[in-house]
Amino acid sequence: MISVFENRAPKVLFILGFFICFSLISVRVVGQVSQAVFACDATKDRKVVHYGFCNASLGRDARVADLVRRLTLQEKILNIVNGAGNISRLGIPKYEWWSEALHGVSNIGPGTNFSSLVPGATSFPQVILTAASFNTSLFEAIGKVVSTEARAMYNVGLAGLTFWSPNVNIFRDPRWGRGQETPGEDPLLSSKYGSSYVKGLQQPDDNADPSRLKVAACCKHYTAYDLDNWKGVDRYHFNAVVTQQDMDDTFDPPFKSCVVDGNVASVMCSYNQVNGKPTCADPHLLAGVIRGQWKLNGYIVSDCDSVEVFFDDQHYTKTPEQAAAKAILAGLDLNCGSFLGQHTAAAVKKGLLKESDIDNAITNNFATLMRLGFFDGDPRKQPYGKLGPKDVCTAENQELARDAARQGIVLLKNTAGSLPLSPAAIKTLAVIGPNANVTKTMIGNYEGIPCKYTTPLQGLTALVATKYLLGCSNVTCGNAQVKEAKKLAATADATVLVMGIDQSLERESFDRVDLRLPGQQPLLIKEVAKVAKGPVILVIMSGGGFDISFAKHNDKVTSILWVGYPGEAGGAAIADVIFGYYNPSKSFIIKKVPMTNMNMRPDPSKGYPGRTYRFYTGETIYSFGHGLSYSKFSHKIVKAPQTVSIPLDNDHVCRHSLDCNSVEAVEQLCKKSVTFDIHLRVQNKARHGGSHSVLLFVTPPSVHNSPRKHLIGFEKISLKGKSGTLMRFKVDVCKDLSVVDELGRRKIALGQYVLHVGNFKHTLSLRI
């Protein structure tokens, strides 16, 4: 029997007889631990005061060198795996390197647990939604909260200090199961997200010693990793064939920004091969690029069991000892897994490795722990020593989670007179759909245990009277409750359909095969829209995009919202947007192309349309950056150059040739700092105040298969109704306007550029 339940705000809500007012979590309780794990504890062993590595007054390099020289080979090997063994004779305890903090402190890795002392931590929206806010200060603010809660948990023995987050892979295809973890498809946005979140996690609150770390972040998975398991092709066997051009202008920039701009403490190599080599065994990528070119100050870690994978699954080496040697010689410092622990000693014995090679690896690992204060004794006497359970799940932190969801939610469609709804005008709101009353779905993957949940139904019921119907038994929606849903929508003043998917249909090791909403979800949406008495608001909860053209072009579907996986407070944020307590902004792109082709650029001869908004030539449903608002914003460039000249030496070949279409963006030229300012006037012409993401794109000259357009700057602003502001973007010619040529070299194209802000365009000429 199908039941519909009526709920009247502000009374408590009952569904199926269960009391579900703003629901608290159920907690998996572990054994109570009351003290942080740390080395150099003089209260347990007085000898440690005589060890150089325990002497905080010495330089960090000297301390690390002192520690390394004291260790036996076997003790060194204990410290190149994530579950580092204790060295009791030196007062060094076991340490678990693997903790996660993708969008809040997580208990996915073995380094972190929740208990009755700290039953949960603030669970922010999944990264793909937070990135849609285009707000770098928000990215950093979330990182600061997560690191504070992490330190608080460390102090009571529930967490480590090394967190393998964020994921900055490019979301190349919306079917990828892990795209939800990433900042999206754009290299600049991904770069800004990665470096900002890393700064929030790592930077000391007092900035007294910038070389110290609050916690250690890790940017993953390096590189060209964006396929998990698609039509029989899995990440353990996939060889990503990538041009140098695509590597340098698409896949690598977020990792470079993590290291160069964010000073991240770690980079994780991926499972896949790139051009025939496992990334964790490629000396060019690890020692050459990450540590050599970008100057990583930290350690390189493998994805879990990836060294074993390139031996057992990819058969890259004949023996496990060769695999261990290949990884360490390539520049790997730490193995997530046990493979190096099992086979490194034999590799040394067979002459495949020198002990000094292992010294290099553990030096990087120990230096990171030194920066975290792990070897400085009792953490209660250190800068974060007063943090504890009281600092986790604070009201301020939970409000930031709600605000992050509000800022990321995207209004894709809004027919005049639909949204925002008026609480005074809505006597009954129909709430229908398999994601309308979900909890865990809202926090996506690599999640922790949240402070509490507010479901979409709960958020809406807090504002108006609601009638709820599940609509489908789950997101696969094999048999929709069409008749009951139509009856409910026909009598309600407005209808909210909360559809989409969950981790059963997109997750790690599981990619989608198409872009359609599953099962009978489209049927349910169309049938409800036909008979609905009032506005029909379609809410899509998902990480990846969908082909929702049927809803976009259906006049009876009056509004469409994409809400990602909105975190613990997602339901409250959705209600805030639907009822106009928050004014939404920007979006993503949806497209269809084969998943295994790594080429970013189109190939018309093969009917290949390219990847991401920067190169894709096919039809899109909603393009990158699309997003509506309850306000009406206009843009005008009020000051910008018509011509920009590049200062070249008199003997430069391009001064004497008519065939030069670009010049190399070499260090000598870029040191001259060729920059110019773009001054914008942004006006809110509506009565509603609101936030607005101002995106600056450029279309470069058509040379070197350059992008059709690409993002070069963005800023989030807030404007009151009927008000305006002046903004300025500083454009660096070398950094912002250069493109990558076919050989992977940075070039500055000569000719006409078009700057785009909203619907406004400005043309300028770049010449010598």
mmCIF file of C-alpha atoms in Angstrom, residues 281-475:
data_model
loop_
_atom_site.group_PDB
_atom_site.id
_atom_site.type_symbol
_atom_site.label_atom_id
_atom_site.label_comp_id
_atom_site.label_asym_id
_atom_site.label_seq_id
_atom_site.Cartn_x
_atom_site.Cartn_y
_atom_site.Cartn_z
ATOM 1 C CA ALA A 281 57.350 3.961 -11.719
ATOM 2 C CA ASP A 282 58.013 6.913 -14.030
ATOM 3 C CA PRO A 283 61.152 8.865 -13.070
ATOM 4 C CA HIS A 284 60.247 11.655 -15.473
ATOM 5 C CA LEU A 285 56.919 12.304 -13.757
ATOM 6 C CA LEU A 286 58.014 11.829 -10.135
ATOM 7 C CA ALA A 287 61.668 12.848 -9.810
ATOM 8 C CA GLY A 288 61.655 14.920 -12.988
ATOM 9 C CA VAL A 289 58.459 16.967 -12.924
ATOM 10 C CA ILE A 290 57.053 16.897 -9.372
ATOM 11 C CA ARG A 291 60.306 17.156 -7.465
ATOM 12 C CA GLY A 292 62.611 18.497 -10.158
ATOM 13 C CA GLN A 293 60.638 21.108 -12.101
ATOM 14 C CA TRP A 294 58.017 22.023 -9.486
ATOM 15 C CA LYS A 295 60.302 21.640 -6.422
ATOM 16 C CA LEU A 296 57.962 19.655 -4.173
ATOM 17 C CA ASN A 297 58.772 20.209 -0.508
ATOM 18 C CA GLY A 298 57.383 16.957 0.812
ATOM 19 C CA TYR A 299 56.826 13.310 -0.060
ATOM 20 C CA ILE A 300 55.411 11.355 -2.999
ATOM 21 C CA VAL A 301 53.004 8.548 -2.091
ATOM 22 C CA SER A 302 51.499 5.793 -4.210
ATOM 23 C CA ASP A 303 47.803 5.206 -4.530
ATOM 24 C CA CYS A 304 46.950 2.201 -2.405
ATOM 25 C CA ASP A 305 48.585 -0.981 -3.710
ATOM 26 C CA SER A 306 49.525 0.707 -7.001
ATOM 27 C CA VAL A 307 53.085 -0.649 -6.818
ATOM 28 C CA GLU A 308 51.660 -4.128 -6.455
ATOM 29 C CA VAL A 309 49.261 -3.330 -9.310
ATOM 30 C CA PHE A 310 51.983 -2.491 -11.795
ATOM 31 C CA PHE A 311 53.709 -5.761 -10.913
ATOM 32 C CA ASP A 312 50.746 -8.138 -10.599
ATOM 33 C CA ASP A 313 48.210 -6.594 -13.007
ATOM 34 C CA GLN A 314 50.249 -4.627 -15.517
ATOM 35 C CA HIS A 315 53.243 -7.039 -15.497
ATOM 36 C CA TYR A 316 55.557 -4.070 -15.854
ATOM 37 C CA THR A 317 58.439 -5.922 -14.179
ATOM 38 C CA LYS A 318 59.387 -9.593 -14.010
ATOM 39 C CA THR A 319 59.994 -9.718 -10.263
ATOM 40 C CA PRO A 320 58.556 -7.952 -7.207
ATOM 41 C CA GLU A 321 62.063 -6.773 -6.279
ATOM 42 C CA GLN A 322 62.355 -5.029 -9.643
ATOM 43 C CA ALA A 323 58.998 -3.366 -9.050
ATOM 44 C CA ALA A 324 60.116 -2.100 -5.631
ATOM 45 C CA ALA A 325 63.342 -0.780 -7.123
ATOM 46 C CA LYS A 326 61.581 0.898 -10.074
ATOM 47 C CA ALA A 327 59.202 2.742 -7.757
ATOM 48 C CA ILE A 328 61.835 4.026 -5.330
ATOM 49 C CA LEU A 329 64.295 4.975 -8.077
ATOM 50 C CA ALA A 330 61.511 6.840 -9.878
ATOM 51 C CA GLY A 331 61.067 9.033 -6.802
ATOM 52 C CA LEU A 332 58.377 7.296 -4.754
ATOM 53 C CA ASP A 333 58.830 7.903 -1.020
ATOM 54 C CA LEU A 334 55.882 6.113 0.577
ATOM 55 C CA ASN A 335 53.852 3.080 -0.437
ATOM 56 C CA CYS A 336 50.193 2.943 0.520
ATOM 57 C CA GLY A 337 50.146 -0.791 1.013
ATOM 58 C CA SER A 338 52.651 -3.412 2.086
ATOM 59 C CA PHE A 339 54.487 -4.157 -1.165
ATOM 60 C CA LEU A 340 57.609 -2.084 -0.478
ATOM 61 C CA GLY A 341 57.695 -3.395 3.063
ATOM 62 C CA GLN A 342 57.825 -6.926 1.725
ATOM 63 C CA HIS A 343 60.245 -6.598 -1.195
ATOM 64 C CA THR A 344 62.588 -3.646 -0.657
ATOM 65 C CA ALA A 345 65.143 -5.488 1.489
ATOM 66 C CA ALA A 346 65.486 -8.169 -1.191
ATOM 67 C CA ALA A 347 65.878 -5.470 -3.846
ATOM 68 C CA VAL A 348 68.816 -4.042 -1.881
ATOM 69 C CA LYS A 349 70.308 -7.499 -1.398
ATOM 70 C CA LYS A 350 70.121 -8.157 -5.162
ATOM 71 C CA GLY A 351 71.830 -4.873 -5.948
ATOM 72 C CA LEU A 352 68.773 -3.281 -7.551
ATOM 73 C CA LEU A 353 68.740 -0.544 -4.919
ATOM 74 C CA LYS A 354 71.278 1.139 -2.676
ATOM 75 C CA GLU A 355 70.463 1.885 0.944
ATOM 76 C CA SER A 356 71.044 5.537 0.139
ATOM 77 C CA ASP A 357 68.054 5.387 -2.238
ATOM 78 C CA ILE A 358 65.875 4.430 0.712
ATOM 79 C CA ASP A 359 67.507 7.186 2.755
ATOM 80 C CA ASN A 360 66.286 9.708 0.187
ATOM 81 C CA ALA A 361 62.725 8.446 0.533
ATOM 82 C CA ILE A 362 62.544 8.397 4.324
ATOM 83 C CA THR A 363 64.240 11.788 4.488
ATOM 84 C CA ASN A 364 61.246 13.267 2.666
ATOM 85 C CA ASN A 365 58.803 11.382 4.891
ATOM 86 C CA PHE A 366 60.459 12.344 8.170
ATOM 87 C CA ALA A 367 60.881 15.968 7.060
ATOM 88 C CA THR A 368 57.108 16.164 6.619
ATOM 89 C CA LEU A 369 56.476 14.769 10.095
ATOM 90 C CA MET A 370 59.028 17.257 11.479
ATOM 91 C CA ARG A 371 57.057 20.114 9.916
ATOM 92 C CA LEU A 372 53.950 18.784 11.652
ATOM 93 C CA GLY A 373 55.593 18.786 15.087
ATOM 94 C CA PHE A 374 55.469 14.984 15.380
ATOM 95 C CA PHE A 375 59.021 14.915 16.785
ATOM 96 C CA ASP A 376 58.564 17.928 19.095
ATOM 97 C CA GLY A 377 57.115 16.051 22.048
ATOM 98 C CA ASP A 378 53.744 16.486 23.717
ATOM 99 C CA PRO A 379 51.351 18.206 21.246
ATOM 100 C CA ARG A 380 49.466 19.750 24.178
ATOM 101 C CA LYS A 381 52.438 22.105 24.526
ATOM 102 C CA GLN A 382 52.402 22.974 20.815
ATOM 103 C CA PRO A 383 50.389 25.593 18.893
ATOM 104 C CA TYR A 384 47.242 23.466 18.459
ATOM 105 C CA GLY A 385 47.414 21.751 21.815
ATOM 106 C CA LYS A 386 44.252 23.306 23.201
ATOM 107 C CA LEU A 387 42.029 22.023 20.396
ATOM 108 C CA GLY A 388 39.708 19.180 21.327
ATOM 109 C CA PRO A 389 36.180 17.787 20.924
ATOM 110 C CA LYS A 390 34.651 21.192 21.663
ATOM 111 C CA ASP A 391 36.152 22.467 18.391
ATOM 112 C CA VAL A 392 34.470 19.834 16.202
ATOM 113 C CA CYS A 393 30.951 20.347 14.808
ATOM 114 C CA THR A 394 30.699 23.879 16.172
ATOM 115 C CA ALA A 395 27.686 25.952 15.176
ATOM 116 C CA GLU A 396 29.929 28.150 13.018
ATOM 117 C CA ASN A 397 31.382 25.153 11.183
ATOM 118 C CA GLN A 398 27.958 23.708 10.487
ATOM 119 C CA GLU A 399 26.700 27.044 9.211
ATOM 120 C CA LEU A 400 29.680 27.204 6.824
ATOM 121 C CA ALA A 401 28.666 23.770 5.474
ATOM 122 C CA ARG A 402 25.174 25.106 4.807
ATOM 123 C CA ASP A 403 26.517 28.267 3.186
ATOM 124 C CA ALA A 404 28.927 26.274 0.989
ATOM 125 C CA ALA A 405 25.992 24.243 -0.334
ATOM 126 C CA ARG A 406 23.966 27.384 -1.005
ATOM 127 C CA GLN A 407 26.847 28.985 -2.883
ATOM 128 C CA GLY A 408 27.370 25.933 -5.084
ATOM 129 C CA ILE A 409 23.757 25.118 -6.023
ATOM 130 C CA VAL A 410 23.068 25.958 -9.662
ATOM 131 C CA LEU A 411 19.794 27.232 -11.087
ATOM 132 C CA LEU A 412 19.745 25.815 -14.615
ATOM 133 C CA LYS A 413 16.235 26.848 -15.652
ATOM 134 C CA ASN A 414 13.681 29.236 -14.211
ATOM 135 C CA THR A 415 10.451 30.191 -15.924
ATOM 136 C CA ALA A 416 9.122 33.602 -14.938
ATOM 137 C CA GLY A 417 6.915 33.306 -11.868
ATOM 138 C CA SER A 418 8.343 29.974 -10.740
ATOM 139 C CA LEU A 419 11.225 30.493 -8.303
ATOM 140 C CA PRO A 420 11.647 31.723 -5.690
ATOM 141 C CA LEU A 421 8.532 30.352 -4.046
ATOM 142 C CA SER A 422 6.783 32.449 -1.418
ATOM 143 C CA PRO A 423 6.220 30.720 1.935
ATOM 144 C CA ALA A 424 3.081 32.812 2.394
ATOM 145 C CA ALA A 425 1.615 31.666 -0.939
ATOM 146 C CA ILE A 426 2.376 27.951 -0.590
ATOM 147 C CA LYS A 427 -0.231 26.222 1.544
ATOM 148 C CA THR A 428 0.791 22.728 0.455
ATOM 149 C CA LEU A 429 4.078 21.685 -1.187
ATOM 150 C CA ALA A 430 4.350 18.260 -2.835
ATOM 151 C CA VAL A 431 7.808 16.755 -2.304
ATOM 152 C CA ILE A 432 8.409 13.708 -4.491
ATOM 153 C CA GLY A 433 11.412 11.602 -5.407
ATOM 154 C CA PRO A 434 13.934 8.973 -4.302
ATOM 155 C CA ASN A 435 16.387 11.637 -3.100
ATOM 156 C CA ALA A 436 13.815 13.787 -1.306
ATOM 157 C CA ASN A 437 14.472 12.367 2.142
ATOM 158 C CA VAL A 438 17.967 10.892 1.873
ATOM 159 C CA THR A 439 20.752 11.407 4.383
ATOM 160 C CA LYS A 440 23.966 9.585 3.456
ATOM 161 C CA THR A 441 23.441 10.245 -0.261
ATOM 162 C CA MET A 442 23.964 13.959 0.402
ATOM 163 C CA ILE A 443 27.564 13.528 1.549
ATOM 164 C CA GLY A 444 28.870 11.581 -1.442
ATOM 165 C CA ASN A 445 31.970 9.418 -1.154
ATOM 166 C CA TYR A 446 35.177 9.687 0.895
ATOM 167 C CA GLU A 447 32.789 10.850 3.565
ATOM 168 C CA GLY A 448 32.967 10.885 7.335
ATOM 169 C CA ILE A 449 30.191 10.777 9.895
ATOM 170 C CA PRO A 450 28.495 14.189 9.844
ATOM 171 C CA CYS A 451 27.449 16.283 12.817
ATOM 172 C CA LYS A 452 23.817 15.838 11.785
ATOM 173 C CA TYR A 453 21.709 15.653 8.631
ATOM 174 C CA THR A 454 19.046 17.939 7.230
ATOM 175 C CA THR A 455 17.300 16.181 4.331
ATOM 176 C CA PRO A 456 15.588 18.112 1.509
ATOM 177 C CA LEU A 457 12.199 17.137 2.917
ATOM 178 C CA GLN A 458 13.172 18.344 6.382
ATOM 179 C CA GLY A 459 14.511 21.624 5.031
ATOM 180 C CA LEU A 460 11.318 22.298 3.063
ATOM 181 C CA THR A 461 9.016 21.184 5.885
ATOM 182 C CA ALA A 462 10.698 23.680 8.195
ATOM 183 C CA LEU A 463 9.303 26.438 5.941
ATOM 184 C CA VAL A 464 5.924 25.226 4.663
ATOM 185 C CA ALA A 465 3.452 22.357 4.975
ATOM 186 C CA THR A 466 4.529 19.438 2.794
ATOM 187 C CA LYS A 467 3.110 16.205 1.442
ATOM 188 C CA TYR A 468 5.757 13.589 0.677
ATOM 189 C CA LEU A 469 5.893 10.634 -1.682
ATOM 190 C CA LEU A 470 8.977 8.515 -2.345
ATOM 191 C CA GLY A 471 8.025 8.167 -6.018
ATOM 192 C CA CYS A 472 10.567 5.396 -6.658
ATOM 193 C CA SER A 473 11.796 2.774 -4.209
ATOM 194 C CA ASN A 474 15.376 3.842 -4.997
ATOM 195 C CA VAL A 475 17.286 5.873 -7.571
#
